[in-house]
Amino acid sequence: MQYLIREYRRDDPEDARKLADMWNESDKAWPGGFTHGVPLSAEHIQQWIGNASRLAIFVVEFGGQIVGYGDLYAQKGQNEVAYINLLSVSPAHQGKGLGRDLILTILRRTVGLGYKQLTLHTWPGNLQAVPLYKKTGFFWKPDTSVYMQNFIPTILTLPIAQEFFARHDWYRTFRRDLSVQPDDQRWKGVPVYIYEWEADNETLRVVIDREAEAVTAVETNRLSVSCSIGCERLATGLRATARWEIENRQSQPVTVGIIAQGEEGILPEVQEGAVVQERLTLEREYRLHPQARPSDANRPASKIRSTLLVDGMPIELGSGVRILPAVDILFNGCGLYCGKPERVTVNLRSYLPFPIRGRVLVEQFPGLITGTPQMPFEIEAESWSAVTMVVTPYESGVLTPRLQVVLEEALDEQKAREVGFEAPLRCRPKQIALRVLDTGKVLGSILPESNEAVLENTTLTVSISLQGGTLRVRHRLLDREVMWQEAGSLGPPFEGWQQVPRNFSARLKESAGASTLVIEMPTADDPQLILEKWITLTASSVVQVQWRVVNSGEKPFSGKLRVTTGVPRNRWIAIPLKEGILHEPVEGWGEFPLGYADLPLSESEYSEQWIAWEEDGRAVGVIWEECHEQEINPQQMCHDFIVPDVPPQGSFFLPAMYLLPEAGNWRDVRRWWVRLAEPEDEVPSSPPVVSLTEVRLEPVPLLLLEDEVQVSLSVYHRRLKSLTGTLRLQSPLAAFRKAQFVLENVNLKHPFHEQIQMVSMLAGNDAFAVQAVLDTETTSREFSLPVLKAGDLRCAFSVQQDGEVYVVDNGRMRLQVAPHFGGSLVSLEADGVNHLFSAYPEPRPFLWFNPWFGGVHPVCEELWSRILEDALFTAEPFEVYGERGFPWKGVR
């Protein structure tokens, strides 16, 4: 039999079954597991495949089974970078080159689709895979854990490389250091990835500028061309030199034309031509404008793009420089109070290679008195400093003055001259936000320069990034982030990881006591289909989030909205299952819950629509009104909401979701759910709390009427990850016909039940505990199971009236009930000791009570209420049979 790499058949249930089998067999090969002990089914695979958009899915088939998997993904709208989302080979088939063959197949498809770069993520301890990735052209980007980039798709399409690859296989002739470490390579002062091939005394060397993500130099036996700019980053206002070098390694001269242009105004256009006998070096000085916009950290650096025509053959080069502000202003905003002078600290960071002296200027702004319009500073080379300004706001709201750094004097003139610094240098102004708080008022602001929109009250700061749309809730008193939420995505397929976050717009709507930010997020597939996110904050500690689907197109839309909400940290989680509130630590007996397929997805499997995370005496929660499916992880939760048909030129509001960043515990979150979600059915005020794993002798508590009985032993494991192990019962006061049991695949859907014979060694009536020891592969736990041994039912049991008092006596316990004394139980005796403190037969003063009855008696509203003092109580003996069929006698 031979291995066959083919495309996965997405609509074939048999392929889904085979792929599920492969992942189930591969579970233990992944750190922490892939399925986490919950076997995947064909239905799971079909849903998983359908939820994400992939360019291609390849599988390895052997003997009618799937034994390998690799997929190719690209962010919508991104036409240069593709991504390997997942790659795996079944453990029994590893070491046969299947991972390599999958990657090479994916690379060929990447080239065929026109992408220039292939990327993936892995982990540092993946000692087997990292060398494989490097051998197939991936480089480990420094300062990541672990992001790998592969520029083979770019290199294979270079005209200058075609001659080499026409004679030699690129994979077999590729020379590469396969060390499991970051690839921190440098060339002419800039970070690069260097690709080298060698075969039959012929070489090919391609240098990739890591910041530009483009070819910056190429060398062959016949020719060497390069463009270097001498630095990977440059502060605004400074000077650098771009250098083009051409080396002709042939005996005949070559004709060279150079056309170059810099992005972001880095370099004026360059056009030069020459006949090169041996070498040509061309230099052009360039200077960044003092107010040039800094580079976006999420995107490649600004480039000098060069096209070299060598005897008519085009060679495209890209050399990147990351633009940095000469001195950056860092200010996270602060809360001020109207009419009160405040000292505000503004941090400064210098990217200049020499110390500098300057001033920070504050723009005059309506509603703000500036006591320090100019703030002098000195700052060391590439260091930090700060200035303090005094401001007095006389209007509430968000004030957005601009600050500008003016650099007046270099404190190391020689270094300043070397980089072309000229004083004075006025840096790009930066807008800051001063939020003037007013009790009971919410402040809203949109700051396009910072790509941020903010809502704030006296307790919370809710910020939304306009790059990617992530919402973050910060608790002002705790001074830390307490919740986050992704933008949301329409599908399926849903938009996955964004290599380059998309830009969104925002608008602010204000009403009495509330502010709402509306984030407009056109979908990547169809810009006429817009997802709006409405975030509303009032003076309370509740954030309301609602989504609106706006269809401006010509076709109706129906599907789902996927939203992920989470917390940065937590220790406990509370989940309302049908049986009760599952309240468990997220770590301890293994991580819980493990996400997909560990807890039910369908909302119908849960009793209520909320979840809570707890830590250090505080809780945060999420409340929703209705959803289709929910996936719960230790620190996040994913909701799928149904979006019904939205007609062309129509819109639809989905039910609201509520974020609770401040609660005492899960019970507070649940109270908010009752208030906000307004459930139609009456809900219990105190639902039972259940454990993740529970061992019972049923019914609970177990009541023995005879020495030898048959009881039910049950094990409940309230998750879909199965429990496997052994259970032992032991007690000095009981014996079991069978005391050890094998547990296999016990989970939420399949509890363990077995009837067992139990013999009590206890002579009289009393209570004791049976210890149940549960041993699994990694842990051992003990459970204490309560048992009550009843007295002889044939013993004397009487209910008699003794004057005004009724006496209930079963031979072990004696009760006295005095109806005329406020309907009180005045005595509870066992072994001759009365365990009640009563004023019987006459009420009397006690502490702040007067009259005081004591014992056990009914009250109305408050303990000190006197409403029942003169009430007339009557009594009579009665007998009733309980749920287990036991007779109970007493007084009613």
Tab-separated table of C-alpha atoms in Angstrom, residues 64 99 452 592 630:
chain	number	residue	atom	x	y	z
A	64	GLY	CA	-8.534	3.414	3.271
A	99	GLY	CA	4.595	15.992	7.312
A	452	GLU	CA	-9.873	53.808	20.022
A	592	PHE	CA	-11.890	22.462	33.367
A	630	GLN	CA	-22.315	27.944	23.567
